Amino acid sequence: MPSHQALSAELHNSRFMKAVRREPVDTTPLWIMRQAGRYLPEYMAVRNKVTFMELCKTPELACEVTVTAQQVLGVDAAILFADLLPILEPMGIDLEYLKGEGPVIHNPLRQGKDVDRLQALQSMESVDYVFQAVRMIRSALPANIPLLGFAGAPFTLASYCIEGGGSKNYIHTKSMMYNDPGAWHELMTRLVDTVSLYLKAQIQAGCQAVQMFDSWAGCLSPSDYRRYVLPYTKRLIEAVITDAPVINFLTGNPALLPLQKEAGGSVMGLDWRIDLQDAWKIFGYDVAVQGNMDPVSLYADLPVLRQRAADVLNAAERRPGHIFNLGHGVMPDMNPNHVKALVEIVHELGAR
Ligand code: CP3
């Protein structure tokens, strides 16, 4: 058994932590990816005064938006307000968030030889603002609400470093992977080493569990995932799971589910491209599952939204170990009342 950090009784007995351990719960716990985002007026009130990067790097503000989102929604867990990419800055990446366009990297690693520009971090001092935020959030949250930390999975971070931003076909990433396996190994190793320190430090500062986002791994075939990604993701999860439960979230390709399970994690994070019932059968019932309502369902009229949430709950068959979530992040133009309604619906219909 992993030697997890001791939890307070309130956190240990929280709905979310019980579901992670696949123990019975009074009702299905839920949280929502991007729950502290632009669809929330409370977030925009803070965000309108600072840039996105300033928000990430100011612990008081990151704490405020994290705690407020949990409170106004009534969700069963909070997720640290931060982003996937700022950890890359001290490693040598020149990162900027452009208005309306998202993250851009000005010095992408396009050639194998560029990988030397990305240095593994020996200490977490340069991202101390994240751990300051974690400590503040932990002491501001209700005693029975777990705080989730997170980081990008090695493949998703590597593709950001190589492509320099979003990508449709991942041509640069796959070219390096296929043509220069030595450089690929070096890049992935530096990311695994740095991200495992980063997640362990988040746990040390007060997170009860962490989610690893492999948002882009779905572009890979199962054989390429097995060869170029699985060994690294597996090593990362093994290093972190001794400290706290890990949610392994991957999107875009249900053919990867058996390999996602093989990579490890206490909870498998699912997108909506497969029915939860089928996915859980593939994973096996010895692991918890998080998901997986299509985020676009939140645009539906409330009676339809209710039915769609019920469909996901029914697919989970009231097995212990289901954490309700969307299959991906909530969209920025969402009506916050629909998100609040979803929380009530899941708690009502999930009641045992
Ligand atoms: O879930 C949460 O509420 C916690 C905070 C969080 C953010 N980003 C805040 C954010 C988390 C967990 C992330 C993870 C993240 N960041 C991912 C993985 C999740 C996924 O969607 O698969 C990725 C790919 C990123 C990178 C990123 N950050 C992009 C592509 C963008 C721009 C796109 C967009 O939605 O605007 C961001 C910016 C970002 N990260 C915002 C927020 C609230 C919007 C920034 C703003 O306020 O202007």
Short mmCIF file of C-alpha atoms and ligand atoms in Angstrom, two decimals:
data_model
loop_
_atom_site.label_atom_id
_atom_site.label_comp_id
_atom_site.label_asym_id
_atom_site.label_seq_id
_atom_site.Cartn_x
_atom_site.Cartn_y
_atom_site.Cartn_z
CA MET A 1 0.00 0.00 0.00
CA PRO A 2 1.22 3.50 -0.76
CA SER A 3 2.24 5.51 2.28
CA HIS A 4 -0.18 8.40 1.72
CA GLN A 5 -0.01 11.48 3.90
CA ALA A 6 -2.25 11.35 6.94
CA LEU A 7 -5.58 13.08 6.32
CA SER A 8 -7.84 14.77 8.86
CA ALA A 9 -10.96 12.72 9.65
CA GLU A 10 -13.13 15.24 7.76
CA LEU A 11 -11.05 14.92 4.60
CA HIS A 12 -10.67 11.16 4.92
CA ASN A 13 -14.46 10.78 5.24
CA SER A 14 -15.33 13.29 2.52
CA ARG A 15 -17.45 12.05 -0.39
CA PHE A 16 -14.69 12.68 -2.85
CA MET A 17 -11.97 10.76 -0.96
CA LYS A 18 -14.36 7.89 -0.26
CA ALA A 19 -15.13 7.60 -3.96
CA VAL A 20 -11.41 7.65 -4.77
CA ARG A 21 -11.03 4.63 -2.46
CA ARG A 22 -14.17 3.03 -4.02
CA GLU A 23 -16.06 3.12 -0.73
CA PRO A 24 -19.84 3.70 -0.49
CA VAL A 25 -21.02 7.34 -0.43
CA ASP A 26 -24.30 9.08 0.46
CA THR A 27 -24.43 10.58 -3.02
CA THR A 28 -22.16 10.81 -6.05
CA PRO A 29 -19.43 13.41 -5.57
CA LEU A 30 -18.64 15.83 -8.38
CA TRP A 31 -16.35 18.62 -9.39
CA ILE A 32 -16.04 20.29 -12.79
CA MET A 33 -12.95 20.80 -14.88
CA ARG A 34 -12.29 24.55 -15.27
CA GLN A 35 -14.82 25.23 -12.53
CA ALA A 36 -13.03 28.49 -11.68
CA GLY A 37 -13.13 30.00 -15.16
CA ARG A 38 -14.46 32.77 -17.33
CA TYR A 39 -18.11 31.66 -17.26
CA LEU A 40 -18.23 32.70 -13.58
CA PRO A 41 -18.87 36.42 -12.89
CA GLU A 42 -16.94 36.06 -9.61
CA TYR A 43 -13.88 34.93 -11.62
CA MET A 44 -14.23 37.75 -14.16
CA ALA A 45 -14.43 40.34 -11.39
CA VAL A 46 -10.90 39.30 -10.33
CA ARG A 47 -9.59 38.52 -13.83
CA ASN A 48 -10.60 41.96 -15.20
CA LYS A 49 -8.05 43.59 -12.88
CA VAL A 50 -5.01 41.45 -13.77
CA THR A 51 -3.60 39.37 -16.62
CA PHE A 52 -4.05 35.60 -16.55
CA MET A 53 -0.38 35.09 -15.66
CA GLU A 54 -0.60 37.64 -12.81
CA LEU A 55 -3.62 35.77 -11.50
CA CYS A 56 -1.68 32.49 -11.56
CA LYS A 57 1.32 34.06 -9.81
CA THR A 58 -0.52 35.97 -7.07
CA PRO A 59 -1.36 33.42 -4.33
CA GLU A 60 -4.05 35.60 -2.71
CA LEU A 61 -5.93 35.91 -6.01
CA ALA A 62 -5.45 32.27 -7.02
CA CYS A 63 -6.79 31.36 -3.58
CA GLU A 64 -9.78 33.67 -3.93
CA VAL A 65 -10.94 32.30 -7.30
CA THR A 66 -10.40 28.66 -6.25
CA VAL A 67 -12.32 28.95 -2.99
CA THR A 68 -15.11 31.11 -4.46
CA ALA A 69 -15.80 28.63 -7.27
CA GLN A 70 -16.13 25.74 -4.81
CA GLN A 71 -18.41 27.80 -2.62
CA VAL A 72 -20.79 29.20 -5.24
CA LEU A 73 -21.14 25.85 -7.03
CA GLY A 74 -21.30 23.55 -4.00
CA VAL A 75 -18.98 20.99 -5.63
CA ASP A 76 -17.31 18.24 -3.62
CA ALA A 77 -13.70 19.22 -4.37
CA ALA A 78 -11.76 22.37 -5.22
CA ILE A 79 -9.05 22.43 -7.87
CA LEU A 80 -6.05 24.66 -7.45
CA PHE A 81 -6.22 27.68 -9.76
CA ALA A 82 -3.08 27.51 -11.90
CA ASP A 83 -2.24 26.39 -15.43
CA LEU A 84 -0.46 23.53 -17.15
CA LEU A 85 2.32 25.59 -18.68
CA PRO A 86 3.95 28.02 -16.18
CA ILE A 87 6.14 25.16 -14.81
CA LEU A 88 7.88 25.26 -18.21
CA GLU A 89 9.06 28.88 -17.75
CA PRO A 90 11.88 28.21 -15.27
CA MET A 91 12.84 25.17 -17.38
CA GLY A 92 13.70 27.57 -20.23
CA ILE A 93 10.46 28.12 -22.15
CA ASP A 94 9.40 31.64 -23.16
CA LEU A 95 5.65 31.55 -22.47
CA GLU A 96 2.99 34.16 -23.13
CA TYR A 97 -0.82 34.11 -22.91
CA LEU A 98 -2.19 36.15 -25.80
CA LYS A 99 -5.55 37.84 -25.45
CA GLY A 100 -8.27 35.58 -26.78
CA GLU A 101 -5.83 33.04 -28.23
CA GLY A 102 -4.41 31.16 -25.29
CA PRO A 103 -0.81 30.17 -24.60
CA VAL A 104 2.06 30.77 -27.06
CA ILE A 105 5.66 29.59 -26.70
CA HIS A 106 8.10 31.91 -28.46
CA ASN A 107 11.07 29.49 -28.47
CA PRO A 108 9.63 26.07 -29.37
CA LEU A 109 11.94 23.04 -29.33
CA ARG A 110 11.74 22.10 -33.01
CA GLN A 111 14.98 20.10 -33.45
CA GLY A 112 16.45 17.34 -31.34
CA LYS A 113 19.35 19.62 -30.40
CA ASP A 114 16.90 22.22 -29.00
CA VAL A 115 15.99 19.84 -26.18
CA ASP A 116 19.11 20.95 -24.32
CA ARG A 117 17.45 24.35 -23.84
CA LEU A 118 14.91 22.69 -21.54
CA GLN A 119 16.46 22.01 -18.16
CA ALA A 120 14.99 19.72 -15.52
CA LEU A 121 14.37 21.69 -12.33
CA GLN A 122 16.46 20.64 -9.34
CA SER A 123 14.33 22.61 -6.91
CA MET A 124 10.79 23.97 -6.89
CA GLU A 125 11.81 27.42 -5.61
CA SER A 126 10.98 29.16 -8.90
CA VAL A 127 7.31 28.08 -8.70
CA ASP A 128 6.89 28.70 -4.99
CA TYR A 129 3.86 30.92 -5.75
CA VAL A 130 1.94 27.69 -6.51
CA PHE A 131 2.67 26.15 -3.09
CA GLN A 132 1.88 29.42 -1.32
CA ALA A 133 -1.51 29.35 -3.05
CA VAL A 134 -2.04 25.69 -2.02
CA ARG A 135 -1.36 26.50 1.64
CA MET A 136 -3.74 29.48 1.58
CA ILE A 137 -6.49 27.56 -0.21
CA ARG A 138 -6.21 24.59 2.14
CA SER A 139 -6.70 26.79 5.17
CA ALA A 140 -9.58 28.73 3.55
CA LEU A 141 -11.60 25.72 2.31
CA PRO A 142 -14.21 23.94 4.43
CA ALA A 143 -12.59 21.12 6.43
CA ASN A 144 -14.40 18.40 4.44
CA ILE A 145 -13.58 19.68 0.94
CA PRO A 146 -10.46 18.14 -0.62
CA LEU A 147 -8.13 20.29 -2.69
CA LEU A 148 -6.85 18.85 -5.97
CA GLY A 149 -3.50 19.77 -7.43
CA PHE A 150 -2.62 19.09 -11.05
CA ALA A 151 -0.01 19.10 -13.77
CA GLY A 152 0.32 18.27 -17.45
CA ALA A 153 1.28 14.74 -18.39
CA PRO A 154 4.66 14.38 -20.11
CA PHE A 155 3.25 13.97 -23.63
CA THR A 156 0.94 16.99 -23.41
CA LEU A 157 3.74 19.18 -22.03
CA ALA A 158 6.24 17.88 -24.61
CA SER A 159 3.87 18.69 -27.45
CA TYR A 160 3.36 22.24 -26.12
CA CYS A 161 7.16 22.68 -25.95
CA ILE A 162 7.64 21.40 -29.49
CA GLU A 163 4.60 22.85 -31.31
CA GLY A 164 4.74 26.16 -29.43
CA GLY A 165 0.96 26.24 -28.96
CA GLY A 166 -2.13 24.31 -29.94
CA SER A 167 -1.86 21.93 -32.89
CA LYS A 168 -4.10 20.01 -35.24
CA ASN A 169 -1.78 17.27 -36.50
CA TYR A 170 1.18 17.37 -34.07
CA ILE A 171 3.57 17.18 -37.02
CA HIS A 172 6.60 18.62 -35.19
CA THR A 173 6.00 16.52 -32.09
CA LYS A 174 5.56 13.26 -33.94
CA SER A 175 8.51 14.04 -36.23
CA MET A 176 10.84 14.39 -33.25
CA MET A 177 9.36 11.28 -31.65
CA TYR A 178 9.85 9.17 -34.80
CA ASN A 179 13.10 10.65 -36.14
CA ASP A 180 15.07 11.32 -32.98
CA PRO A 181 14.16 8.85 -30.24
CA GLY A 182 17.24 9.90 -28.23
CA ALA A 183 16.10 13.53 -28.05
CA TRP A 184 12.52 12.41 -27.33
CA HIS A 185 13.74 10.25 -24.44
CA GLU A 186 15.76 13.14 -23.03
CA LEU A 187 12.83 15.57 -23.30
CA MET A 188 10.32 13.17 -21.72
CA THR A 189 12.77 12.27 -18.94
CA ARG A 190 13.32 15.94 -18.02
CA LEU A 191 9.57 16.48 -17.93
CA VAL A 192 8.89 13.38 -15.80
CA ASP A 193 11.59 14.33 -13.29
CA THR A 194 10.38 17.92 -12.99
CA VAL A 195 6.65 17.17 -12.90
CA SER A 196 7.07 14.48 -10.24
CA LEU A 197 8.86 16.98 -7.97
CA TYR A 198 6.17 19.55 -8.78
CA LEU A 199 3.23 17.27 -7.92
CA LYS A 200 4.91 15.95 -4.77
CA ALA A 201 5.47 19.53 -3.62
CA GLN A 202 1.78 20.37 -4.26
CA ILE A 203 0.80 17.38 -2.09
CA GLN A 204 3.32 18.39 0.56
CA ALA A 205 1.81 21.90 0.62
CA GLY A 206 -1.72 20.59 1.20
CA CYS A 207 -3.36 18.92 -1.85
CA GLN A 208 -5.26 15.70 -1.08
CA ALA A 209 -5.06 14.30 -4.61
CA VAL A 210 -3.65 15.38 -7.98
CA GLN A 211 -4.90 15.17 -11.55
CA MET A 212 -2.53 14.58 -14.43
CA PHE A 213 -3.92 16.05 -17.67
CA ASP A 214 -2.97 14.17 -20.83
CA SER A 215 -5.23 16.40 -22.89
CA TRP A 216 -3.45 15.76 -26.18
CA ALA A 217 -2.44 12.09 -26.00
CA GLY A 218 -5.55 11.11 -27.96
CA CYS A 219 -3.74 11.98 -31.21
CA LEU A 220 -1.60 8.84 -30.82
CA SER A 221 -2.26 5.29 -31.96
CA PRO A 222 -2.19 2.67 -29.20
CA SER A 223 1.14 1.29 -30.43
CA ASP A 224 2.75 4.75 -30.48
CA TYR A 225 1.32 5.55 -27.04
CA ARG A 226 2.74 2.29 -25.72
CA ARG A 227 6.16 2.92 -27.19
CA TYR A 228 6.68 6.66 -26.80
CA VAL A 229 4.50 7.71 -23.87
CA LEU A 230 3.43 4.92 -21.53
CA PRO A 231 6.84 4.24 -19.93
CA TYR A 232 7.19 7.92 -18.96
CA THR A 233 3.65 8.47 -17.72
CA LYS A 234 3.88 5.23 -15.75
CA ARG A 235 7.11 6.28 -14.08
CA LEU A 236 5.61 9.67 -13.18
CA ILE A 237 2.47 8.17 -11.66
CA GLU A 238 4.47 5.59 -9.70
CA ALA A 239 6.58 8.38 -8.21
CA VAL A 240 3.59 10.49 -7.16
CA ILE A 241 1.00 7.91 -6.08
CA THR A 242 3.07 6.95 -3.03
CA ASP A 243 2.20 10.42 -1.66
CA ALA A 244 -1.47 10.84 -2.69
CA PRO A 245 -4.08 9.46 -5.11
CA VAL A 246 -3.56 10.34 -8.78
CA ILE A 247 -6.35 10.97 -11.29
CA ASN A 248 -5.07 9.94 -14.70
CA PHE A 249 -7.07 12.01 -17.23
CA LEU A 250 -6.70 11.45 -20.94
CA THR A 251 -8.88 12.70 -23.79
CA GLY A 252 -9.65 12.07 -27.40
CA ASN A 253 -9.18 8.36 -28.06
CA PRO A 254 -11.08 5.53 -26.37
CA ALA A 255 -8.76 3.00 -28.03
CA LEU A 256 -6.15 4.10 -25.47
CA LEU A 257 -8.20 3.12 -22.40
CA PRO A 258 -6.42 -0.18 -21.69
CA LEU A 259 -3.07 1.61 -21.88
CA GLN A 260 -4.31 4.47 -19.69
CA LYS A 261 -5.11 1.85 -17.05
CA GLU A 262 -1.70 0.27 -17.52
CA ALA A 263 -0.02 3.66 -17.00
CA GLY A 264 -1.63 3.71 -13.56
CA GLY A 265 -3.60 6.01 -11.31
CA SER A 266 -6.17 5.66 -8.52
CA VAL A 267 -8.89 7.19 -10.72
CA MET A 268 -9.27 7.04 -14.51
CA GLY A 269 -10.44 10.40 -15.94
CA LEU A 270 -12.69 9.89 -18.97
CA ASP A 271 -13.85 12.11 -21.81
CA TRP A 272 -17.33 11.68 -23.35
CA ARG A 273 -16.36 9.81 -26.49
CA ILE A 274 -17.20 6.47 -24.93
CA ASP A 275 -20.14 5.50 -22.68
CA LEU A 276 -18.98 5.29 -19.08
CA GLN A 277 -20.42 1.81 -18.67
CA ASP A 278 -18.29 0.47 -21.53
CA ALA A 279 -15.20 2.29 -20.34
CA TRP A 280 -15.43 1.00 -16.77
CA LYS A 281 -15.77 -2.54 -18.10
CA ILE A 282 -12.57 -2.05 -20.10
CA PHE A 283 -10.69 -0.55 -17.14
CA GLY A 284 -11.95 -3.22 -14.76
CA TYR A 285 -13.77 -2.49 -11.52
CA ASP A 286 -10.61 -2.33 -9.42
CA VAL A 287 -10.19 1.37 -10.23
CA ALA A 288 -12.36 4.47 -9.69
CA VAL A 289 -13.71 6.41 -12.70
CA GLN A 290 -14.25 10.14 -13.15
CA GLY A 291 -16.51 11.63 -15.81
CA ASN A 292 -17.93 11.93 -18.31
CA MET A 293 -20.81 14.13 -19.45
CA ASP A 294 -20.25 15.94 -22.75
CA PRO A 295 -19.60 19.56 -21.67
CA VAL A 296 -21.94 20.74 -24.45
CA SER A 297 -24.81 19.11 -22.50
CA LEU A 298 -24.65 22.16 -20.23
CA TYR A 299 -26.12 24.29 -23.05
CA ALA A 300 -29.25 22.12 -23.08
CA ASP A 301 -32.54 23.19 -21.47
CA LEU A 302 -32.65 22.13 -17.81
CA PRO A 303 -34.99 19.11 -18.25
CA VAL A 304 -32.72 17.79 -21.01
CA LEU A 305 -29.61 18.50 -18.93
CA ARG A 306 -31.22 16.55 -16.08
CA GLN A 307 -31.82 13.56 -18.34
CA ARG A 308 -28.27 13.68 -19.70
CA ALA A 309 -26.79 13.78 -16.18
CA ALA A 310 -29.07 10.87 -15.23
CA ASP A 311 -27.75 8.91 -18.22
CA VAL A 312 -24.17 9.26 -16.94
CA LEU A 313 -25.19 8.31 -13.39
CA ASN A 314 -27.07 5.29 -14.71
CA ALA A 315 -24.08 4.22 -16.78
CA ALA A 316 -22.05 4.16 -13.54
CA GLU A 317 -24.63 1.67 -12.14
CA ARG A 318 -24.21 3.11 -8.60
CA ARG A 319 -20.92 1.33 -8.25
CA PRO A 320 -18.74 2.78 -5.53
CA GLY A 321 -15.90 4.74 -7.10
CA HIS A 322 -17.72 7.06 -9.52
CA ILE A 323 -16.78 10.74 -9.41
CA PHE A 324 -19.04 12.80 -11.67
CA ASN A 325 -17.36 15.37 -13.94
CA LEU A 326 -17.60 16.66 -17.48
CA GLY A 327 -15.61 14.89 -20.16
CA HIS A 328 -13.56 18.09 -20.57
CA GLY A 329 -13.56 21.69 -19.29
CA VAL A 330 -16.63 23.91 -18.98
CA MET A 331 -16.88 26.43 -21.85
CA PRO A 332 -16.29 30.16 -21.16
CA ASP A 333 -19.74 31.28 -22.38
CA MET A 334 -21.64 28.81 -20.18
CA ASN A 335 -24.57 30.04 -18.13
CA PRO A 336 -23.39 29.65 -14.51
CA ASN A 337 -26.95 28.78 -13.46
CA HIS A 338 -26.76 25.64 -15.55
CA VAL A 339 -23.54 24.61 -13.82
CA LYS A 340 -25.13 25.19 -10.41
CA ALA A 341 -28.20 23.25 -11.53
CA LEU A 342 -25.98 20.33 -12.59
CA VAL A 343 -24.43 20.14 -9.11
CA GLU A 344 -27.90 19.94 -7.53
CA ILE A 345 -29.09 17.38 -10.07
CA VAL A 346 -26.13 15.07 -9.52
CA HIS A 347 -26.43 15.25 -5.73
CA GLU A 348 -30.17 14.60 -5.93
CA LEU A 349 -30.15 11.77 -8.48
CA GLY A 350 -26.95 10.20 -7.14
CA ALA A 351 -28.35 9.80 -3.60
CA ARG A 352 -28.19 6.23 -2.29
O1 CP3 B 1 -9.98 23.43 -13.68
C1 CP3 B 1 -9.78 24.49 -13.05
O2 CP3 B 1 -10.69 25.28 -12.70
C2 CP3 B 1 -8.38 24.79 -12.58
C3 CP3 B 1 -7.62 25.66 -13.40
C4 CP3 B 1 -7.09 25.21 -14.74
C5 CP3 B 1 -6.86 26.12 -15.81
N1 CP3 B 1 -6.23 25.45 -16.80
C6 CP3 B 1 -7.23 27.53 -15.78
C7 CP3 B 1 -7.23 28.29 -17.04
C8 CP3 B 1 -6.64 23.96 -15.16
C9 CP3 B 1 -6.68 22.63 -14.44
C10 CP3 B 1 -6.08 24.13 -16.47
C11 CP3 B 1 -5.43 23.05 -17.21
C12 CP3 B 1 -5.04 23.29 -18.60
N2 CP3 B 1 -4.45 24.40 -19.14
C13 CP3 B 1 -5.11 22.33 -19.62
C14 CP3 B 1 -5.58 20.92 -19.44
C15 CP3 B 1 -7.04 20.88 -19.38
C16 CP3 B 1 -7.63 20.70 -20.72
O3 CP3 B 1 -8.40 21.59 -21.11
O4 CP3 B 1 -7.37 19.65 -21.29
C17 CP3 B 1 -4.61 22.90 -20.80
C18 CP3 B 1 -4.53 22.24 -22.16
C19 CP3 B 1 -4.18 24.20 -20.47
C20 CP3 B 1 -3.52 25.19 -21.35
C21 CP3 B 1 -4.34 26.40 -21.51
N3 CP3 B 1 -4.53 27.36 -20.54
C22 CP3 B 1 -5.03 26.81 -22.67
C23 CP3 B 1 -5.08 26.03 -23.97
C24 CP3 B 1 -5.64 28.03 -22.36
C25 CP3 B 1 -6.36 28.93 -23.30
C26 CP3 B 1 -7.64 28.34 -23.74
C27 CP3 B 1 -8.72 28.94 -22.96
O5 CP3 B 1 -9.57 28.19 -22.45
O6 CP3 B 1 -8.70 30.16 -22.85
C28 CP3 B 1 -5.34 28.33 -21.01
C29 CP3 B 1 -5.81 29.50 -20.22
C30 CP3 B 1 -6.63 29.20 -18.99
N4 CP3 B 1 -6.32 28.25 -18.06
C31 CP3 B 1 -7.80 29.89 -18.57
C32 CP3 B 1 -8.17 29.33 -17.34
C33 CP3 B 1 -9.32 29.75 -16.45
C34 CP3 B 1 -8.47 31.05 -19.29
C35 CP3 B 1 -7.58 32.22 -19.15
C36 CP3 B 1 -8.25 33.55 -18.94
O7 CP3 B 1 -8.75 33.82 -17.83
O8 CP3 B 1 -8.20 34.34 -19.87
#
